[in-house]
Short mmCIF file of C-alpha atoms in Angstrom, two decimals:
data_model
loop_
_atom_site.label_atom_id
_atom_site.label_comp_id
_atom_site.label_asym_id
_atom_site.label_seq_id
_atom_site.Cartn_x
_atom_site.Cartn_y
_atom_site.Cartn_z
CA UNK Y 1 139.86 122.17 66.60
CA UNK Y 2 138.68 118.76 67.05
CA UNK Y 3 138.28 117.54 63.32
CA UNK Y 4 135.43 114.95 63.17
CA UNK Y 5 133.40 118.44 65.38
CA UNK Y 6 134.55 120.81 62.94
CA UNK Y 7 133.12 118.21 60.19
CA UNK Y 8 130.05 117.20 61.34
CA UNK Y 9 129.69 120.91 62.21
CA UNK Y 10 129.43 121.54 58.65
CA UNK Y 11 127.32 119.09 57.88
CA UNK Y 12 124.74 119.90 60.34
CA UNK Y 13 124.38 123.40 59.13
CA UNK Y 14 124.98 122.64 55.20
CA UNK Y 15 121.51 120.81 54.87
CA UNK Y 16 121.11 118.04 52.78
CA UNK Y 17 118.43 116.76 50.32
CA UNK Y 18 114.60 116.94 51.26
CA UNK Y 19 114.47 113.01 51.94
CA UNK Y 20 117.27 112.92 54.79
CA UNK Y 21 116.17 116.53 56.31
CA UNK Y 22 112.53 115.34 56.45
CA UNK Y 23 113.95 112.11 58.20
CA UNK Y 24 116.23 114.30 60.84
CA UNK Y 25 112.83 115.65 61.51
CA UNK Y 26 111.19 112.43 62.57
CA UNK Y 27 114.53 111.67 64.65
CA UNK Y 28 114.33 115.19 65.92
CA UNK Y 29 110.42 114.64 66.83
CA UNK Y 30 110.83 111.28 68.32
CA UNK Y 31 113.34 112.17 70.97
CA UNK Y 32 111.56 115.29 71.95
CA UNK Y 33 107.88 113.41 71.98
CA UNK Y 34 110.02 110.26 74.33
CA UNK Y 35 111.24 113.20 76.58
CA UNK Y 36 107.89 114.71 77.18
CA UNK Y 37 106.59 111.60 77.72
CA UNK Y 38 109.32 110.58 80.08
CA UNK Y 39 109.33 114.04 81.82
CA UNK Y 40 105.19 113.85 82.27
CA UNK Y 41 105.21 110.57 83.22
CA UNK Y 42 107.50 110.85 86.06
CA UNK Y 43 106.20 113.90 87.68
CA UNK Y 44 102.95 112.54 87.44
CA UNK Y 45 103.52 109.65 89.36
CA UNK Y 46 105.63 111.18 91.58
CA UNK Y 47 102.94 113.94 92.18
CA UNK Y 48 100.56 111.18 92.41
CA UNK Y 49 102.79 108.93 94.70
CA UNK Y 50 103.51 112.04 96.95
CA UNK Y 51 99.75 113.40 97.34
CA UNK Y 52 98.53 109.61 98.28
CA UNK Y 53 101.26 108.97 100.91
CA UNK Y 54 100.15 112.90 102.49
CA UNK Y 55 97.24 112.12 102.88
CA UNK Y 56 97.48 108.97 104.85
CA UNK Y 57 100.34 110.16 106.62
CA UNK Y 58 98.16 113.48 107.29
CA UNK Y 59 94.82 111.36 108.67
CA UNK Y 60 96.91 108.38 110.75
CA UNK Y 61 100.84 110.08 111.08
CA UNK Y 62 103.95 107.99 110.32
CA UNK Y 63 104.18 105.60 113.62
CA UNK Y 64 101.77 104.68 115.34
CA UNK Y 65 103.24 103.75 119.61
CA UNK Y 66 100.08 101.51 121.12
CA UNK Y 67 100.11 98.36 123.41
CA UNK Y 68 101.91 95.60 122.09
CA UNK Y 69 98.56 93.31 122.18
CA UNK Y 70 96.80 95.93 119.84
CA UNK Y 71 96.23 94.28 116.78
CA UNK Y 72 96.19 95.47 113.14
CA UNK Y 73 92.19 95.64 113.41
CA UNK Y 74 91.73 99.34 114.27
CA UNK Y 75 88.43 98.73 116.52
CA UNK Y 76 90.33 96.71 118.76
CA UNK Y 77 91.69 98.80 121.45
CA UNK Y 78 94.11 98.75 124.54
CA UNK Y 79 94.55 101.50 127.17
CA UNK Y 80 97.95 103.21 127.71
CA UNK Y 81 99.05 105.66 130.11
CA UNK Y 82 98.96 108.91 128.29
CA UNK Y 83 101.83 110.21 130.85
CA UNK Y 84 105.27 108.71 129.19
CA UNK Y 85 108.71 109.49 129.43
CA UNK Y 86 109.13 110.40 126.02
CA UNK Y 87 105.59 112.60 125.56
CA UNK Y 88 105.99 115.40 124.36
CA UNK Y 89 109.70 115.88 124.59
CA UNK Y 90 110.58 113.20 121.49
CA UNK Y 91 108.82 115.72 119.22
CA UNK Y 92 112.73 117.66 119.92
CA UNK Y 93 114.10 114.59 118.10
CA UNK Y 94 116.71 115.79 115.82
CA UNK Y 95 118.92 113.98 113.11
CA UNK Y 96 119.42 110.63 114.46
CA UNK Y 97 122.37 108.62 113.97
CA UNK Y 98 121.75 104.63 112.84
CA UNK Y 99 123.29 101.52 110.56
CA UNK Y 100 122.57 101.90 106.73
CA UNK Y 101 122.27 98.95 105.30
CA UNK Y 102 123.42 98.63 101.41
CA UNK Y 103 123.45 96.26 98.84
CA UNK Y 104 126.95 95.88 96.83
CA UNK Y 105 127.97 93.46 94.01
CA UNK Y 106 125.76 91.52 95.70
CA UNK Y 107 126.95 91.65 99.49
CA UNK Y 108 125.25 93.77 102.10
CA UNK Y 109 127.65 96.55 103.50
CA UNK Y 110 126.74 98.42 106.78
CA UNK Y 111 127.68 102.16 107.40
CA UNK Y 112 126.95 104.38 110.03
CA UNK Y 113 124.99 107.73 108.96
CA UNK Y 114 122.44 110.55 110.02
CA UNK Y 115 119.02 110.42 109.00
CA UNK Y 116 117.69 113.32 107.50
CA UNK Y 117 115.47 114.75 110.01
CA UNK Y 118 113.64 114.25 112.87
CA UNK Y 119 111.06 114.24 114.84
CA UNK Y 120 108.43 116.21 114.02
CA UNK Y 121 104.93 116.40 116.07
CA UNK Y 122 103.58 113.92 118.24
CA UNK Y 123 99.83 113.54 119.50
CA UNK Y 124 97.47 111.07 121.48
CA UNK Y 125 94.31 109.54 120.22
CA UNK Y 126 91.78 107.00 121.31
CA UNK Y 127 89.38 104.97 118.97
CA UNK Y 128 86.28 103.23 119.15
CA UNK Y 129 83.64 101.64 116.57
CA UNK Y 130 79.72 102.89 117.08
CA UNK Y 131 76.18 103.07 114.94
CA UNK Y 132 74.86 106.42 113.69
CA UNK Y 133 71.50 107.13 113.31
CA UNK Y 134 69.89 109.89 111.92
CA UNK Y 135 66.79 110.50 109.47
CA UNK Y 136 65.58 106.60 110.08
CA UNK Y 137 69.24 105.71 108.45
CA UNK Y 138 72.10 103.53 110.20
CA UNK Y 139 75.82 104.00 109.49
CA UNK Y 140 79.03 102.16 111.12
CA UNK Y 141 81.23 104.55 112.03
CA UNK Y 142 84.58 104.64 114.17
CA UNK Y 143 85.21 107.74 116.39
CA UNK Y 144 88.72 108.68 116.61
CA UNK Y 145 89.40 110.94 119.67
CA UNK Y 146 91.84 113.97 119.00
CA UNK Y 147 92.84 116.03 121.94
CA UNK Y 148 94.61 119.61 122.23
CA UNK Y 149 97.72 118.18 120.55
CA UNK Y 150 96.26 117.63 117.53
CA UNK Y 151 97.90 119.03 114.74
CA UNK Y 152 95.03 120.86 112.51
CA UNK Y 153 97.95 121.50 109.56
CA UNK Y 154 96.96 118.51 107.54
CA UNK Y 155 92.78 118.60 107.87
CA UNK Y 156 92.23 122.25 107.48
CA UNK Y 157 93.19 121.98 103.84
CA UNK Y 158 90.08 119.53 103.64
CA UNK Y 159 87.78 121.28 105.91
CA UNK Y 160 84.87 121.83 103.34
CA UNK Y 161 82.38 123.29 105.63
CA UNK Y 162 82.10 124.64 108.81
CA UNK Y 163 84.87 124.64 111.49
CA UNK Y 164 87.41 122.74 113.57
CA UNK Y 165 86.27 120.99 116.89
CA UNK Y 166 85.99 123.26 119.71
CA UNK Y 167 87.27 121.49 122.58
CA UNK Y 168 86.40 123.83 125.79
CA UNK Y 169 89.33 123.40 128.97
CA UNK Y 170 86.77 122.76 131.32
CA UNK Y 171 83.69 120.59 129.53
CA UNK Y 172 83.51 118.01 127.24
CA UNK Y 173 82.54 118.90 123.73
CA UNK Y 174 80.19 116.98 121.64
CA UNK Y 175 80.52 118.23 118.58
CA UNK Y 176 81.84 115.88 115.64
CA UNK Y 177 83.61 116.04 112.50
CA UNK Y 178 81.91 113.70 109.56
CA UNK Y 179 83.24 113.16 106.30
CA UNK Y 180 81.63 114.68 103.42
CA UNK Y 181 80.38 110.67 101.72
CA UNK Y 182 78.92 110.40 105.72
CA UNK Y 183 76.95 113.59 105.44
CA UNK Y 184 75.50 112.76 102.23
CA UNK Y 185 74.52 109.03 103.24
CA UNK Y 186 72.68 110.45 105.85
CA UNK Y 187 71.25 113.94 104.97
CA UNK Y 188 72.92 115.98 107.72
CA UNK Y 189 74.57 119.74 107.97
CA UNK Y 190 76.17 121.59 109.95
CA UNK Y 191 74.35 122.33 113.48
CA UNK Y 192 72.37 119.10 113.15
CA UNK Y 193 72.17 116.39 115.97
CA UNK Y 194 72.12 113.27 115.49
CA UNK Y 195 72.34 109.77 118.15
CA UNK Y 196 75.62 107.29 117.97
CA UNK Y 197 75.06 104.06 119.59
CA UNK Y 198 77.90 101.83 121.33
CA UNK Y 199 78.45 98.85 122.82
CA UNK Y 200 80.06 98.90 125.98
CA UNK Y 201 82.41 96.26 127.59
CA UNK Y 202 79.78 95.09 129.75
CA UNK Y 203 77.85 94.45 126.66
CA UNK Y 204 75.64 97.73 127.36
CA UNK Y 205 74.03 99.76 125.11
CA UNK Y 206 75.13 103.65 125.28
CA UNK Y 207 74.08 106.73 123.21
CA UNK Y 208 75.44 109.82 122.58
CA UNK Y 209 74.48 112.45 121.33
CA UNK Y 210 76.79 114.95 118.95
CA UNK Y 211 76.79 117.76 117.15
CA UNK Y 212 78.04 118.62 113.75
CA UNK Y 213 80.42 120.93 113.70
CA UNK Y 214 82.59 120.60 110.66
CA UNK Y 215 82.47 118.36 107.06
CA UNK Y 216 85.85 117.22 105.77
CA UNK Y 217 86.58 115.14 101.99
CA UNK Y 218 90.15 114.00 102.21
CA UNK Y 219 89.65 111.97 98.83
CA UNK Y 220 90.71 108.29 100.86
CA UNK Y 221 86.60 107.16 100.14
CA UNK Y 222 87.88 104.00 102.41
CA UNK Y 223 88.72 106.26 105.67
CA UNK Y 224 86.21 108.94 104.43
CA UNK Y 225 83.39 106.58 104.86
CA UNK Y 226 84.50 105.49 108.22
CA UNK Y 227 85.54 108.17 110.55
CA UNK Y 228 84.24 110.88 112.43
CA UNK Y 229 86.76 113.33 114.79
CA UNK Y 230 85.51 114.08 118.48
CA UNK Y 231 86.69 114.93 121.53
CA UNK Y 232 89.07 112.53 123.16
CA UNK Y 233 87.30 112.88 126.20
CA UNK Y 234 83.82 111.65 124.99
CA UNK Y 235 85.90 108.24 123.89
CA UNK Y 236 87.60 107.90 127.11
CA UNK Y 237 83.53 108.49 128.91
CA UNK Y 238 82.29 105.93 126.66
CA UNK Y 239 85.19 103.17 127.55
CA UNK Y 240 85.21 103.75 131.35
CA UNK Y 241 89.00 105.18 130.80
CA UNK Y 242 90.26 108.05 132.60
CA UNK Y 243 91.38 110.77 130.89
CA UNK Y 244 95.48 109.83 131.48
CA UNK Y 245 93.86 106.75 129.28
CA UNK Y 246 94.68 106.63 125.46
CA UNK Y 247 94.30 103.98 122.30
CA UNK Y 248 98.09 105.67 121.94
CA UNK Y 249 100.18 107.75 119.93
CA UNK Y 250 100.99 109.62 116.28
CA UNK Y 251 104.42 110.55 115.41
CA UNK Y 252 105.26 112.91 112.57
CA UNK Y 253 108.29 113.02 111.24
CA UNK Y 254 110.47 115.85 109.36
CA UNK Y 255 111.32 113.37 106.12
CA UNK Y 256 109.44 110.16 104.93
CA UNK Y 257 112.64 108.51 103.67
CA UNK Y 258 113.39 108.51 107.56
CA UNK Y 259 110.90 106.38 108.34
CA UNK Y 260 112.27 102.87 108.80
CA UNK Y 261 115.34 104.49 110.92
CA UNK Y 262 112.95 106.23 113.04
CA UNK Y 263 110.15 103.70 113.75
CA UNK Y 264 113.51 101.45 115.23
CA UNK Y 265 115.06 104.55 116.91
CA UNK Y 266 111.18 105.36 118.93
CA UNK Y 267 111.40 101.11 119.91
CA UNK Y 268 114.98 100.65 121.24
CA UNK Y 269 115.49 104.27 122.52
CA UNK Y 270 112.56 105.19 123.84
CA UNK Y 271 109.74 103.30 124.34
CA UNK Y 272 109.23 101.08 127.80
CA UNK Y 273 109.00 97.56 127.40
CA UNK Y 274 104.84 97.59 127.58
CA UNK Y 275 105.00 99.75 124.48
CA UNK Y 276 105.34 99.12 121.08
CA UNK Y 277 105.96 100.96 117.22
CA UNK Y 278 104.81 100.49 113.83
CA UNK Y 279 105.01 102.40 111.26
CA UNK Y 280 101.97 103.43 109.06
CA UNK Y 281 103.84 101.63 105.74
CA UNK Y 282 103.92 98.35 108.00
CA UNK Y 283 100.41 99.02 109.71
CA UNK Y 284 98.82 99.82 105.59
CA UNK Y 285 101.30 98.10 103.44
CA UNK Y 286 98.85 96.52 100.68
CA UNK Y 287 98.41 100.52 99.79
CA UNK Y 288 101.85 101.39 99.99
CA UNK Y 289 102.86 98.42 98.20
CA UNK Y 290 100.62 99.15 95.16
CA UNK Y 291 101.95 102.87 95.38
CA UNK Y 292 105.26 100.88 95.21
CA UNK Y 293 104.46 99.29 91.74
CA UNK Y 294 104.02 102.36 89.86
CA UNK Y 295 107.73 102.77 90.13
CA UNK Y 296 107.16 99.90 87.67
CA UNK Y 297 105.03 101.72 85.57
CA UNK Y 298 106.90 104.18 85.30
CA UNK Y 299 110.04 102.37 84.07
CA UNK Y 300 107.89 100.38 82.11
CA UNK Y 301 107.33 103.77 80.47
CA UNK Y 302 110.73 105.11 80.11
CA UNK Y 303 112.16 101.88 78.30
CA UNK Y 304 109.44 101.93 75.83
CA UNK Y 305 110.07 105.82 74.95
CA UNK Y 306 113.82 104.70 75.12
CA UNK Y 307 113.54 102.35 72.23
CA UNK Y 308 111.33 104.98 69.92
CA UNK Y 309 114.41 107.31 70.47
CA UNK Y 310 116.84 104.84 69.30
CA UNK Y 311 114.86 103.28 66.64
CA UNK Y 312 114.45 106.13 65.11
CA UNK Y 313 118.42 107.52 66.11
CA UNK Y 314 119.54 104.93 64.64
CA UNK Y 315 116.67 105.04 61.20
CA UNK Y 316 117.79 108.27 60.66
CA UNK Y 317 122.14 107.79 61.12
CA UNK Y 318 121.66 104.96 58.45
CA UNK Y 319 120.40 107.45 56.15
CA UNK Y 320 123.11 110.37 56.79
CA UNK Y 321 125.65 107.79 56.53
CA UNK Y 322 124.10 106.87 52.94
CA UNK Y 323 123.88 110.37 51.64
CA UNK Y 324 127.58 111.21 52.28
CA UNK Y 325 128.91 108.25 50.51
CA UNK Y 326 130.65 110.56 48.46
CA UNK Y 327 131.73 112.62 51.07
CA UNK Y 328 133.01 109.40 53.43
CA UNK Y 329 134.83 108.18 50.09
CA UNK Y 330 136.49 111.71 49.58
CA UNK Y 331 137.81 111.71 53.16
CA UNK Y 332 138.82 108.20 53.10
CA UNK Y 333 140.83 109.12 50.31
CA UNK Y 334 142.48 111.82 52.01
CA UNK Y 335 143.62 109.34 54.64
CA UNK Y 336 140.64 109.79 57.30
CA UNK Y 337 140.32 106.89 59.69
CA UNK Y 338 137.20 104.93 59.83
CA UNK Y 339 136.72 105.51 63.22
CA UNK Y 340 137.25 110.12 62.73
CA UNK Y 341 134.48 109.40 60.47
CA UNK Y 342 132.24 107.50 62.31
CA UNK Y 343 133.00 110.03 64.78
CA UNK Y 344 131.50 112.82 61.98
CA UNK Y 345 128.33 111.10 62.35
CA UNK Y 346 128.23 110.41 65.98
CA UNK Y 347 128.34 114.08 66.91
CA UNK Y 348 126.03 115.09 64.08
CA UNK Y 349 123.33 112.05 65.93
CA UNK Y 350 124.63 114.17 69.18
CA UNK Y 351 123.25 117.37 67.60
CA UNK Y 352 119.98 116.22 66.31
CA UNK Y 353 119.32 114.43 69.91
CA UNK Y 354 120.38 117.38 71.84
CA UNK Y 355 117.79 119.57 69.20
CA UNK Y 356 115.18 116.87 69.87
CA UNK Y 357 116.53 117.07 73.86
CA UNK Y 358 115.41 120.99 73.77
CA UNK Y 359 111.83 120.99 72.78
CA UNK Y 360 111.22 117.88 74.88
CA UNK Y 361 112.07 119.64 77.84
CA UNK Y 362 110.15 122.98 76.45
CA UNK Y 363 107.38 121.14 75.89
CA UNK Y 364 107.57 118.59 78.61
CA UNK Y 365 107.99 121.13 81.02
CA UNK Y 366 105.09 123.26 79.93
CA UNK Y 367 102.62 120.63 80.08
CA UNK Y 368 103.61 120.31 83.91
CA UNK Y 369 103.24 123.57 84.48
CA UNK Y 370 100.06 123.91 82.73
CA UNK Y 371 98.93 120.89 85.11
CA UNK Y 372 100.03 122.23 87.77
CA UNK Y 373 98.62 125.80 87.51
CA UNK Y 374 94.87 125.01 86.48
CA UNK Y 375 94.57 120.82 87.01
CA UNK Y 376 93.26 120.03 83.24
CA UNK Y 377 93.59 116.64 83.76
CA UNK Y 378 90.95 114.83 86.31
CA UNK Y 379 90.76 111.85 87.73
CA UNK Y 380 87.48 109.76 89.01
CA UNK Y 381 88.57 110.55 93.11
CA UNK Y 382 86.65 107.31 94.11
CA UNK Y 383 88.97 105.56 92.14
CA UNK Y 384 92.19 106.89 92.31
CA UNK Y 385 92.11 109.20 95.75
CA UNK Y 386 92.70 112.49 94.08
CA UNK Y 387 90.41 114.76 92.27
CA UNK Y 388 93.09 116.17 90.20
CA UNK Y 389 96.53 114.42 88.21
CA UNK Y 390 99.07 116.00 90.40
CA UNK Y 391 102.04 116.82 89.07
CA UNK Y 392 106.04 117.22 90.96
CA UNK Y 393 108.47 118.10 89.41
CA UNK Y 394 111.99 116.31 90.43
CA UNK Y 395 114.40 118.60 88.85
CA UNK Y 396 117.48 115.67 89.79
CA UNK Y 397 115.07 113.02 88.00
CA UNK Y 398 114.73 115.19 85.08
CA UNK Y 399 118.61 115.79 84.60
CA UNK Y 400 119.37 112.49 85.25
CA UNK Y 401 116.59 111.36 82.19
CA UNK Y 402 118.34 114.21 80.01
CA UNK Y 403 121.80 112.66 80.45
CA UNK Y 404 120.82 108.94 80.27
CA UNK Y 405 118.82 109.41 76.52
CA UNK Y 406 122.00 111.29 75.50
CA UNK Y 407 124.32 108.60 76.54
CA UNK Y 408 122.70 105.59 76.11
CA UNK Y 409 120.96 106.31 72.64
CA UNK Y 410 124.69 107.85 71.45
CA UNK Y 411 125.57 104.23 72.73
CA UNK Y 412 123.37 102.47 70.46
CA UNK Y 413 124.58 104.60 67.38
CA UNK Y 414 127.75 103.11 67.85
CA UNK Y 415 127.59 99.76 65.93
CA UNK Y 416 125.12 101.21 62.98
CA UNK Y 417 128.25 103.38 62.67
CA UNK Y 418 130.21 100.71 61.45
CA UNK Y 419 128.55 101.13 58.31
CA UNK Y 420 131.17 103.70 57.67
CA UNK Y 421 133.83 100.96 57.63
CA UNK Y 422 132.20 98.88 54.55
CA UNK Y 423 132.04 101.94 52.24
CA UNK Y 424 134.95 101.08 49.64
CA UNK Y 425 136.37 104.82 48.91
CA UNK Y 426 137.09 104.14 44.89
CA UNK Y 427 133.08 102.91 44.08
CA UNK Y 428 132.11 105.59 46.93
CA UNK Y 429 133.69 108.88 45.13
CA UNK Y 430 131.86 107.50 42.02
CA UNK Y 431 128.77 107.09 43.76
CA UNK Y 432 125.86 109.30 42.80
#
């Protein structure tokens, strides 16, 4: 048996005098109160990070194919010929193969892989901006046209009343689909009827008149408060298009991390010259760019709880290495290296980290749950998009922030250690 294991072994279990157990305590505490921390904080913001990025992927989809002249203002729109090579067949997209590019030692290394899905859904849609009015009120709105390829997975979760549009085969529907912050502005419910005014491209007044058939609240208060679902065909009326006429098209895709390979894959493989593809992060990406900085936050976070655990790691190895003076001058008398000793106290450190390692993950662990199962914490959903602090749990992230406290507080004991070394073993087997 190891020696310096079987030692410390023996010192772990043996106890010691009130002062130093009370201070293992602390050092016990401290890493398990960094680990919840650590734990909470990064399946919060990766709950948080993952909910956001739904929810504009559900409303808009991942790319976005539209005339290349369409610019980033969504009221501006171009027609495009609804019949295309690649509609609907690209939604049988599999794994596609493309150039990784990665960053080593400072140099930028290509390699071919897979991504790690496909090609999901895809469905047409055509825009265009109007006035509402109903009970003497006025409210900009834009109309986004959905047709029978519209994929209902992502809006039925935040259907809050009535139903989804009924689009007969042979007429036009005119019902509509307002947001929740819309029906409140302006008083209406489901059956009422209400007047939206356009402007046409001959600078012509139109009205129409629609139906509510359905209230949504997706949480996004800045899409929320803008747009209403209809009928594709009541867009494609109002512009003068023909009903082979679209704005253009929303691709889903199996995987988000798939996205850049993807967008490129749609524009060089299959798109026709007069077409072009964006992705929603490029279309939207002062939102996805401030989801991007919590990654800071959260780092921010973990270094801080870091430095508690070591602080105190290496508070309390100071003090076990004080209280067996007697016991480091006995050994060192016996012929013990300075470095098996050291070694005594570096696995007994292990110990009280891997104790303190236990109930963070207990504890840690629980609170997610607990979060996850009835939502105590809320959040202000005008502010922050979500009703509720969502919580996911990322079972690699959580091994990996296991394994790094281990190893890189153990890493930090190692100089303290030296202390070991200075402890003369003739004044230490004296010392009382």
């Amino acid at each position: 048996m190891n020696f310096s294991y079987f030692i410390a072994r023996k010192v772990a279990t043996g106890g010691g005098q009130s002062f130093s157990r009370m201070i293992i305590r602390i050092a016990v505490i401290a890493v398990a109160v960094s680990m919840t921390v650590m734990i909470l904080a990064s399946s919060l913001i990766a709950g948080f990070k993952e909910e956001i990025a739904e929810k504009i992927f559900g409303f808009w989809g991942h790319i976005h194919i539209t005339h290349p002249n369409q610019s980033r203002s969504i009221t501006e729109v171009y027609p495009v010929d609804l019949n295309q090579p690649f509609y609907p067949d690209i939604a049988s997209v599999g794994q596609v193969d493309y150039l990784a590019h990665e960053r080593w030692f400072g140099q930028t290394v290509q390699r071919e892989t897979k991504t790690n899905g496909g090609i999901r859904h895809i469905q047409s849609y055509a825009l265009y901006s109007g006035i509402i009015r109903a009970n003497d009120e006025l409210e900009g709105i834009i109309l986004k046209g959905i047709g029978h390829d519209f994929d209902w997975q992502f809006l039925d979760k935040y259907l809050k009343e009535g139903q989804p549009l009924s689009m007969p085969d042979s007429t036009m529907g005119n019902g509509i689909l307002i947001s929740q912050y819309t029906a409140d502005r302006l008083k209406l419910k489901i059956g009422d009827k209400f007047s939206v005014f356009f402007v046409s491209s001959r600078y012509e007044q139109l009205e129409r008149r629609f139906t509510v058939e359905g209230i949504y609240r997706t949480g996004l208060e800045e899409y929320d408060r803008q747009f209403a679902l209809v009928d594709i065909r009541k867009i494609q009326q109002i512009l003068g298009w023909t009903e082979e006429q679209v704005t253009g098209f929303e691709v889903f895709v199996d995987d988000i991390d798939d996205l850049g390979p993807l967008t490129e894959y749609i524009y060089y493989e299959e798109l026709p010259d007069s077409l072009y593809a964006e992705s929603i992060k490029e279309k939207m990406r002062a939102i996805f760019d401030w989801l991007d900085l919590q990654d800071v936050n959260e780092w921010v976070i973990i270094g801080l709880m870091l430095v508690v655990s070591i602080i105190n790691m290496i508070t309390a190895l100071l003090i076990l290495i004080l209280e067996r003076t007697n016991m480091i001058g006995t050994l060192k008398s016996l012929g013990s290296s300075n470095w098996s000793i050291r070694r005594i106290f570096l696995y007994y450190a292990g110990y009280i980290i891997l104790v303190g390692l236990f109930w963070g993950n207990l504890i840690g662990l629980g609170l997610c749950y607990l979060q996850d199962t009835f939502g105590l914490i809320t959040l202000d959903e005008t502010n922050y998009y979500l009703s509720v602090a969502p919580i996911k749990i990322q079972w690699g992230s959580v091994l990996l922030l296991n394994v790094g406290t281990l190893v890189i507080t153990l890493l930090f004991l190692i100089l303290p250690s030296y202390l070991v070394s200075r402890i003369d073993p003739v004044k230490a087997i004296r010392f009382k």
